[in-house]
Structures are given as structure tokens and as C-alpha cells.
Amino acid sequence: MGRKVTVATCSLNQWSLDFEGNYERILKSIEIAKTHQAKYRLGPELEICGYGCADHFYESDTLLHSFQVLRKLLESPVTQDIICDVGMPIMHQNVRYNCRVLFLNRKILLIRPKMLMANQGIYRELRWFSPWNLNVEEYFLPRIIQEVTGQDTVPFGDCVLSTKDTCIGTEICAELWNPRSPHVNMGLDGVEIFTNSSASHHELRKANQRVDLIKSATTKSGGIYLYANQRGCDGDRVYYDGCAMVAINGDVVARGAQFSLGDVEVVTATVDLEDVFKCPYSSIRLFSDRVSEHKPCRRVRVDFSLSACDDVYLPTHQPIIWNFHTPEEEISLGPACWLWDYLRRSGQTGFLLPLSGGVDSSSTACIVHSMCVLLCQAVKDSNTQVLSDIRRVVGDDSYCPQEARELCGRIFTTCYMASENSSSETQNRAKDLACQIGSTHLNINIDMAVKGILGIFTMVTGMCPRFRVNGGSHRENLALQNIQARVRMVLAYLFAQLSLWASGRPGGLLVLGSANVDESLTGYFTKYDCSSADINPIGGISKTDLKSFLLYCTERFQLTALTRILASPPTAELEPLTDGQVSQTDEADMGMTYSELSMIGRLRKISKCGPFSMFCKLIHIWKDLLSPMEVAQKVKHFFRMYSVNRHKMTTVTPSYHAEGYSPDDNRFDHRPFLYNTLWTWQFRCIDNQVEISVLCVNIT
């Protein structure tokens, strides 16, 4: 028959500007693809330089080194006899483009620039690249490429590749998510194989959207869809979550892992091109001239076949069921992989976490424990790269971890920082959890440092501040809480730098933070306290999801200490105890529950609501719980807190991006940090609406 083709796609853990490592991972993926008899290899978006180069894309060095890597790939014998599809930035007529370069046997076949850019959420592609909106032009290759290929120019633009047995069209990442996706027009013009090279980041509950889009791309008119994605932390707040896959006629037939510690994962599939025409809706192609005035695709011909002549007995891949991770599993896997990438690439030797015995810091501790579980499993699965990285991190070339608790003790230090306002209950909870996960645990009392700082203030001013319960003012009460919180940050960094030195071990520790997304949203934390750390794996996760995650960890990792932590009300323990018991709780301090905060956060960011439109939505969402006047009070209280504390987001610890309503102002949530906190006009609109609702009630 000669119509069965074997194709390969991959997930690569690329690192921005790591040209040497990126080259090796690309070459390795091509080598693996060839061992599976693949004739086409697809890689992630901008894989040569790394997707997250940001303003380094402005630098001519980035363009130069990308071409140098491309030359090495062209020259390598590994890339012979397989069509290679790689991503890199290219300057054409003094304009930068995000491009795919397709080559075969030391010849560049075509360069396809991205046409529809990702410029929402965390993405800012229009800052560095221009979208291509022309047809096809000739691109003059740089001299270092001409010397290898013997070509002066190659096609550059919106074109497809026509082999002797099929036609292949390219999409790049966001083009799949766009209502004007190129695959629609290409499918109507007879393209059979669609490829998508992505740098798509992880968000909780997002994976099914991606899979549904890919399946739908070939459901209507038939076709084969290859999806490649980056994986891992490439130097920023996001984690790219793999999921490389191959689909045909709306069915996924091969897939890779969403989360993995492996640097290179190749997914291959053998599919029958004849099946494309057996798609129930493929007859649409026959009437394409009538149903759509589609634009004919410019075809670049290549004397090469993806199929062999005699393939009757070659088995094809059959549809599989995609089982998605639960949000709790996603939290245990995504941030854990992100932490490992950060640790091994930072050159540090472990983590230090201030462990308070509450939900947030316990969640961070459990994520580190999950990381250790994944590492031990990878070692058991003979992942030599992971074992090599572990040995380098712990500084022992002969070390081989046997179980997670043992590894945790080597790379993870936790510390409970007690004050006179701390309860024995939280101290015991922290100690028990540390014991169960295996971390090196320290008990530190901060009272001496706090009294020393207050002594300096008293010596200079002659005044001694008091807590509110002792007759002090609100200002005094807040200042005394902040002193404790900030002392903890200073001590955390001190012990991170010197605790290994004190025990005769080399290296330093990365300080982990544990402020959740809801607390960041309202500013319910002290600026430069323990929320100030090197990185924060839970900074993009809601309190509600964290509680569910800890419940999952209780069963998954048999961490029974979490039961008491979940049963206890969240508290900062910064005010004096009452009869030895905690009198301060987070939700009482904030004036709203964490579930209410989560809803408000989603409306503010995802639904793009200001105070008035949020009120208008919430009076319906909460109609069975709160009156319009109570909703108004909640909304106004939130926006006052939010605007007063927004300045804290300018110094917030870099956090794992996991939620669509994250307030991170680095790349995701761009807002001012100096507000008119009275919101006079907006709040007056709310008050007017409340008055109308009261009148309506009185009339009825």
C-alpha cells in the first residue's frame, strides 16, 4: 500500500540561553526518533534558544548562536534521512520572527514564521516578534548556513511541505487556540499532517482544554495532528507541562507524560494516511470550493517519502483514553518538578523552609517530599541524568537514594521559629510533619532577636509599644506583629547560608516561601517576612486547593500529621495567646473566608471585573447566602485591602504560576501599586444599586 507513516514528536526540558544543553537534547530526540523508524521529527517552540529568553531576543547574540546551533544540527550525521522541524528566532528584512525551520539531509526546505502571536496572560510575544501576514518570500541564508547547505535562499512564509506521499502543514502554539487557526484552511486544501510546536505552560485544570482543541482540529475534516511542547522550568515562574501527542481523526493514538523529570521524551506513532479519508466528515474536503473560499497553500516540494512501499504488515497505533490528573495530583507533580529544575540548575545544595505547622508551609513541605518521591522513582527507573544531578546537588559522587525520607534529609531543612506568641500545638504539628517526611528539622526561638530590636527602638524613642490586648493602639499592634515576621525572614536566610557550614557540609540552601495566591491577592502578609524567599511553589495556588492537596497527601504519602494540620484554623500566631490558646485567625483578620476570596479573585482577573461589575455578579452568585448590602460590604472591604496592599506585589517572591487569577505583577497581572483607596466613584455606584434593591424589597 505504501501509505503508513511513522512520525515523532517530543517534549524537551530546554533552558533559556543554554545553547549547548539545548543542542544536545534536540540531537538526542532526533536520535531516538530515528531508532523508532520515524521519518519526521517535531520539536517544541523556539527550542534552540529556549522559549523564555524574554528581552534577550533583542540581542544579536541570541540570533547568532541559534544559527550556530542550527549549523551543528545540519552537519550532524544523526539528522540525516529524517525531516527535522526545529524552532528558533530569525531576523528577516530587519524584523524578528518566531520561526520553524524544516530541513532534510543538510538542506533547508522552508522557514515558517509564526502568524498569530500569543500576547495574553503571561505571554508577551509581540514585545519581541512580529506576526507574519504575507505569503511567501525568499530568505537569504547567513553565510555560516550557506557553507553547509550550498543554498543562497529558501522559502520563508506561509507554506506547506509536499512530500512524495503526503502534505504537511505547520502551526505554532497559540495558532491552535485562535479562532482563525491555520489548520482549518490547510485541511480544506488537502493537507493531511498538521504539526504544532508549543511552549504551553501548566495551569491547574488546563490540560483537558489543550487535548480537546487538538482532537477537534482533526475531527471535522480528518487529518493527523502532531503536538510538541516544552517541559520544565526554563528559568522563570512557569512550568511547561509536556503532553506531546499524536492524534488522527479526533482520536489520540500516542501521548507523553504531562509531568516528568526526564529531559528528553519522544513520542512516536505509526498512522495510516488512508484513514484520513475515512474520517466521517472528510467529505467536506470534496466540497471545499463551495463551502469556503479558502486560500490555496503554497507547496514546497521535496523528493522524500515518509512511507515505505511494503507496509501491509506494519501495525498502526490505535486510539487511547487520556486519563487526566486531578488538581491535587497536578499540585503534587508540577511544582515538584519545577522545584527540582530550579535546584539542580541554581547550583545550590537544597532547600530551607520556615515550617509553621499551618496549611501553607505544610503544603510547601509536602511538595518537596513529592519531589523526593519522584527523584527516587526516576533513579529506580534507571534515569542516569537524574542520578547524576542528585549526586552533584548532595556533593557525593557515590550516593544513590533508596527512599524519599532519606533523600529529604539530605537536601531539605525545615525550621520552626517560635516566639512567646507561638502555641505548643503548632510547634508539635511542625515537628511531627518534619519527622514523617524526613527533613532535617530545627527549633529556633526568635524572642531574643525581637526583644533586641524593640530595645533599640525604646532606647532611641523612650517609648515601648504594646499589643492591643495589653492596651496598645492598632499601629503598635501591627508593628509588633511585623517585627516577629521580619525577624523570621532574616533568620531564615542566615540559616540557609550557614547551617550547612555549621555541620561541615559545603554549599547553601534556597529559601522556600509559602504564601498562597489568596493571601497575595489581599496583601495578607508582612512585606519582607517569611513570604520573602528565593522561590515559592504555592504562590499561585488557592487555599481551597491546598487543603484538598494536603488531604490527598495524607493518603498518597501516608502523612498522618497532616490530619491535625487540616483540622486547625489558619493563624499567623503573631498576637499574644489567650489562656495558652490561639486567639488570632486568618479569616477573622481578613474579614472574609478563603472560598470567598477565591471567587473574588477569579472575578477580578479572569472575568475582568472592577468593584461595581463584581458587585453586580456577586449579588446573583451569593444570593442565597448574603443580602445585596452584605455583598457590597464584602466587595468594598476587598478592594480597600487590595488597593492598600498592592505595593507588596512589587517585591513578592517569584512563584509557580498555577492559577488564572494570580496577582503576580511581574508578567501576568499588570496594575498600578498606588491607588486611591477610597474608590469614591466606584463605591458610590455600588451604594446607589444597594439603595435601589432595598426600595424594591420594600415595595414588594
PDB file of C-alpha atoms in Angstrom, residues 474-622:
ATOM      1  CA  HIS A 474      -3.681  49.426  66.220  1.00  0.00           C
ATOM      2  CA  ARG A 475      -0.374  50.867  64.994  1.00  0.00           C
ATOM      3  CA  GLU A 476       1.533  49.378  67.898  1.00  0.00           C
ATOM      4  CA  ASN A 477      -0.196  46.035  67.490  1.00  0.00           C
ATOM      5  CA  LEU A 478       0.640  45.835  63.776  1.00  0.00           C
ATOM      6  CA  ALA A 479       4.247  46.933  64.272  1.00  0.00           C
ATOM      7  CA  LEU A 480       4.841  44.280  66.930  1.00  0.00           C
ATOM      8  CA  GLN A 481       3.479  41.603  64.603  1.00  0.00           C
ATOM      9  CA  ASN A 482       5.656  42.806  61.736  1.00  0.00           C
ATOM     10  CA  ILE A 483       8.820  42.693  63.860  1.00  0.00           C
ATOM     11  CA  GLN A 484       8.309  38.992  64.525  1.00  0.00           C
ATOM     12  CA  ALA A 485       7.550  38.248  60.883  1.00  0.00           C
ATOM     13  CA  ARG A 486      10.586  40.142  59.576  1.00  0.00           C
ATOM     14  CA  VAL A 487      12.958  38.641  62.101  1.00  0.00           C
ATOM     15  CA  ARG A 488      11.914  35.233  60.812  1.00  0.00           C
ATOM     16  CA  MET A 489      12.904  36.211  57.286  1.00  0.00           C
ATOM     17  CA  VAL A 490      16.357  37.398  58.414  1.00  0.00           C
ATOM     18  CA  LEU A 491      16.943  34.221  60.404  1.00  0.00           C
ATOM     19  CA  ALA A 492      15.724  32.034  57.528  1.00  0.00           C
ATOM     20  CA  TYR A 493      18.363  33.484  55.219  1.00  0.00           C
ATOM     21  CA  LEU A 494      21.036  33.258  57.922  1.00  0.00           C
ATOM     22  CA  PHE A 495      20.404  29.566  58.456  1.00  0.00           C
ATOM     23  CA  ALA A 496      20.090  28.968  54.708  1.00  0.00           C
ATOM     24  CA  GLN A 497      23.568  30.367  54.203  1.00  0.00           C
ATOM     25  CA  LEU A 498      25.347  28.925  57.249  1.00  0.00           C
ATOM     26  CA  SER A 499      23.544  25.837  58.576  1.00  0.00           C
ATOM     27  CA  LEU A 500      25.438  23.526  56.209  1.00  0.00           C
ATOM     28  CA  TRP A 501      28.681  25.337  57.075  1.00  0.00           C
ATOM     29  CA  ALA A 502      27.981  24.714  60.768  1.00  0.00           C
ATOM     30  CA  SER A 503      27.653  20.982  60.114  1.00  0.00           C
ATOM     31  CA  GLY A 504      30.783  20.820  57.971  1.00  0.00           C
ATOM     32  CA  ARG A 505      28.986  20.460  54.640  1.00  0.00           C
ATOM     33  CA  PRO A 506      29.557  22.573  51.513  1.00  0.00           C
ATOM     34  CA  GLY A 507      27.024  24.788  49.745  1.00  0.00           C
ATOM     35  CA  GLY A 508      23.971  26.819  50.658  1.00  0.00           C
ATOM     36  CA  LEU A 509      20.210  26.393  50.705  1.00  0.00           C
ATOM     37  CA  LEU A 510      17.430  28.052  48.738  1.00  0.00           C
ATOM     38  CA  VAL A 511      14.787  29.602  50.987  1.00  0.00           C
ATOM     39  CA  LEU A 512      11.255  28.485  50.138  1.00  0.00           C
ATOM     40  CA  GLY A 513       8.206  30.684  50.632  1.00  0.00           C
ATOM     41  CA  SER A 514       4.681  29.618  51.482  1.00  0.00           C
ATOM     42  CA  ALA A 515       2.195  32.441  50.824  1.00  0.00           C
ATOM     43  CA  ASN A 516      -0.825  31.272  48.816  1.00  0.00           C
ATOM     44  CA  VAL A 517      -2.452  33.152  45.951  1.00  0.00           C
ATOM     45  CA  ASP A 518      -5.393  34.406  48.054  1.00  0.00           C
ATOM     46  CA  GLU A 519      -3.136  35.992  50.694  1.00  0.00           C
ATOM     47  CA  SER A 520      -1.091  37.647  47.954  1.00  0.00           C
ATOM     48  CA  LEU A 521      -4.270  38.993  46.411  1.00  0.00           C
ATOM     49  CA  THR A 522      -5.326  40.795  49.593  1.00  0.00           C
ATOM     50  CA  GLY A 523      -1.824  41.529  50.858  1.00  0.00           C
ATOM     51  CA  TYR A 524      -2.445  39.492  53.999  1.00  0.00           C
ATOM     52  CA  PHE A 525       1.231  39.082  54.785  1.00  0.00           C
ATOM     53  CA  THR A 526       4.048  41.244  56.059  1.00  0.00           C
ATOM     54  CA  LYS A 527       6.274  42.799  53.434  1.00  0.00           C
ATOM     55  CA  TYR A 528       9.717  41.198  53.815  1.00  0.00           C
ATOM     56  CA  ASP A 529       8.598  38.446  56.155  1.00  0.00           C
ATOM     57  CA  CYS A 530       8.782  34.673  55.591  1.00  0.00           C
ATOM     58  CA  SER A 531       6.789  35.180  52.396  1.00  0.00           C
ATOM     59  CA  SER A 532      10.005  36.775  51.102  1.00  0.00           C
ATOM     60  CA  ALA A 533      12.069  33.867  49.876  1.00  0.00           C
ATOM     61  CA  ASP A 534      14.010  32.716  46.836  1.00  0.00           C
ATOM     62  CA  ILE A 535      11.065  30.879  45.259  1.00  0.00           C
ATOM     63  CA  ASN A 536       7.540  29.908  46.277  1.00  0.00           C
ATOM     64  CA  PRO A 537       5.953  26.710  44.884  1.00  0.00           C
ATOM     65  CA  ILE A 538       2.431  27.530  46.159  1.00  0.00           C
ATOM     66  CA  GLY A 539       2.217  31.251  45.406  1.00  0.00           C
ATOM     67  CA  GLY A 540      -0.160  30.609  42.516  1.00  0.00           C
ATOM     68  CA  ILE A 541      -2.422  28.123  44.311  1.00  0.00           C
ATOM     69  CA  SER A 542      -5.571  28.893  46.304  1.00  0.00           C
ATOM     70  CA  LYS A 543      -6.088  27.959  49.937  1.00  0.00           C
ATOM     71  CA  THR A 544      -9.028  25.774  48.958  1.00  0.00           C
ATOM     72  CA  ASP A 545      -6.912  23.744  46.541  1.00  0.00           C
ATOM     73  CA  LEU A 546      -4.081  23.491  49.083  1.00  0.00           C
ATOM     74  CA  LYS A 547      -6.400  21.951  51.667  1.00  0.00           C
ATOM     75  CA  SER A 548      -7.541  19.386  49.117  1.00  0.00           C
ATOM     76  CA  PHE A 549      -3.907  18.745  48.244  1.00  0.00           C
ATOM     77  CA  LEU A 550      -2.983  18.042  51.871  1.00  0.00           C
ATOM     78  CA  LEU A 551      -5.897  15.654  52.166  1.00  0.00           C
ATOM     79  CA  TYR A 552      -4.554  13.874  49.084  1.00  0.00           C
ATOM     80  CA  CYS A 553      -1.041  13.741  50.604  1.00  0.00           C
ATOM     81  CA  THR A 554      -2.426  12.229  53.793  1.00  0.00           C
ATOM     82  CA  GLU A 555      -3.492   9.174  51.796  1.00  0.00           C
ATOM     83  CA  ARG A 556      -0.915   9.189  48.983  1.00  0.00           C
ATOM     84  CA  PHE A 557       2.183   9.533  51.192  1.00  0.00           C
ATOM     85  CA  GLN A 558       0.721   8.290  54.488  1.00  0.00           C
ATOM     86  CA  LEU A 559       1.459  11.603  56.227  1.00  0.00           C
ATOM     87  CA  THR A 560      -0.879  11.316  59.205  1.00  0.00           C
ATOM     88  CA  ALA A 561       0.480  14.522  60.758  1.00  0.00           C
ATOM     89  CA  LEU A 562      -1.495  16.433  58.147  1.00  0.00           C
ATOM     90  CA  THR A 563      -4.796  15.388  59.743  1.00  0.00           C
ATOM     91  CA  ARG A 564      -4.280  17.708  62.721  1.00  0.00           C
ATOM     92  CA  ILE A 565      -2.979  20.487  60.480  1.00  0.00           C
ATOM     93  CA  LEU A 566      -6.126  20.356  58.345  1.00  0.00           C
ATOM     94  CA  ALA A 567      -8.357  20.349  61.413  1.00  0.00           C
ATOM     95  CA  SER A 568      -6.794  23.547  62.824  1.00  0.00           C
ATOM     96  CA  PRO A 569      -7.929  27.078  61.886  1.00  0.00           C
ATOM     97  CA  PRO A 570      -5.313  29.051  59.881  1.00  0.00           C
ATOM     98  CA  THR A 571      -3.455  31.538  62.103  1.00  0.00           C
ATOM     99  CA  ALA A 572      -0.376  33.745  61.901  1.00  0.00           C
ATOM    100  CA  GLU A 573       0.306  33.446  65.675  1.00  0.00           C
ATOM    101  CA  LEU A 574       1.677  36.968  65.907  1.00  0.00           C
ATOM    102  CA  GLU A 575      -0.528  38.205  68.749  1.00  0.00           C
ATOM    103  CA  PRO A 576      -0.445  37.032  72.402  1.00  0.00           C
ATOM    104  CA  LEU A 577      -2.156  33.748  73.270  1.00  0.00           C
ATOM    105  CA  THR A 578      -5.313  33.657  75.378  1.00  0.00           C
ATOM    106  CA  ASP A 579      -5.007  31.077  78.174  1.00  0.00           C
ATOM    107  CA  GLY A 580      -2.328  29.357  76.128  1.00  0.00           C
ATOM    108  CA  GLN A 581      -4.601  29.085  73.092  1.00  0.00           C
ATOM    109  CA  VAL A 582      -4.530  30.864  69.720  1.00  0.00           C
ATOM    110  CA  SER A 583      -6.910  33.827  69.608  1.00  0.00           C
ATOM    111  CA  GLN A 584      -5.929  35.176  66.167  1.00  0.00           C
ATOM    112  CA  THR A 585      -7.236  33.549  62.966  1.00  0.00           C
ATOM    113  CA  ASP A 586      -6.555  34.442  59.335  1.00  0.00           C
ATOM    114  CA  GLU A 587     -10.150  34.610  58.116  1.00  0.00           C
ATOM    115  CA  ALA A 588     -11.171  36.838  61.036  1.00  0.00           C
ATOM    116  CA  ASP A 589      -8.240  39.158  60.285  1.00  0.00           C
ATOM    117  CA  MET A 590      -9.093  39.312  56.575  1.00  0.00           C
ATOM    118  CA  GLY A 591     -12.814  39.781  57.100  1.00  0.00           C
ATOM    119  CA  MET A 592     -13.764  37.075  54.602  1.00  0.00           C
ATOM    120  CA  THR A 593     -13.311  33.371  54.044  1.00  0.00           C
ATOM    121  CA  TYR A 594     -10.758  31.829  51.706  1.00  0.00           C
ATOM    122  CA  SER A 595     -13.530  30.472  49.467  1.00  0.00           C
ATOM    123  CA  GLU A 596     -14.960  33.993  49.158  1.00  0.00           C
ATOM    124  CA  LEU A 597     -11.513  35.305  48.316  1.00  0.00           C
ATOM    125  CA  SER A 598     -11.079  32.688  45.618  1.00  0.00           C
ATOM    126  CA  MET A 599     -14.342  33.702  43.971  1.00  0.00           C
ATOM    127  CA  ILE A 600     -13.482  37.402  44.176  1.00  0.00           C
ATOM    128  CA  GLY A 601     -10.018  36.731  42.754  1.00  0.00           C
ATOM    129  CA  ARG A 602     -11.424  34.931  39.733  1.00  0.00           C
ATOM    130  CA  LEU A 603     -13.904  37.715  39.054  1.00  0.00           C
ATOM    131  CA  ARG A 604     -11.208  40.398  39.375  1.00  0.00           C
ATOM    132  CA  LYS A 605      -8.730  38.784  36.964  1.00  0.00           C
ATOM    133  CA  ILE A 606     -10.421  36.174  34.790  1.00  0.00           C
ATOM    134  CA  SER A 607     -13.781  37.956  34.448  1.00  0.00           C
ATOM    135  CA  LYS A 608     -12.076  41.385  34.403  1.00  0.00           C
ATOM    136  CA  CYS A 609     -14.376  42.929  36.996  1.00  0.00           C
ATOM    137  CA  GLY A 610     -13.918  46.219  38.767  1.00  0.00           C
ATOM    138  CA  PRO A 611     -15.759  46.934  42.052  1.00  0.00           C
ATOM    139  CA  PHE A 612     -19.154  47.711  40.518  1.00  0.00           C
ATOM    140  CA  SER A 613     -19.322  44.880  37.972  1.00  0.00           C
ATOM    141  CA  MET A 614     -18.075  42.458  40.644  1.00  0.00           C
ATOM    142  CA  PHE A 615     -20.886  43.545  42.941  1.00  0.00           C
ATOM    143  CA  CYS A 616     -23.396  43.058  40.110  1.00  0.00           C
ATOM    144  CA  LYS A 617     -22.222  39.481  39.593  1.00  0.00           C
ATOM    145  CA  LEU A 618     -21.894  38.520  43.242  1.00  0.00           C
ATOM    146  CA  ILE A 619     -25.431  39.566  44.198  1.00  0.00           C
ATOM    147  CA  HIS A 620     -26.572  36.691  41.965  1.00  0.00           C
ATOM    148  CA  ILE A 621     -23.803  34.206  42.822  1.00  0.00           C
ATOM    149  CA  TRP A 622     -24.254  34.737  46.566  1.00  0.00           C
TER     150      TRP A 622
END
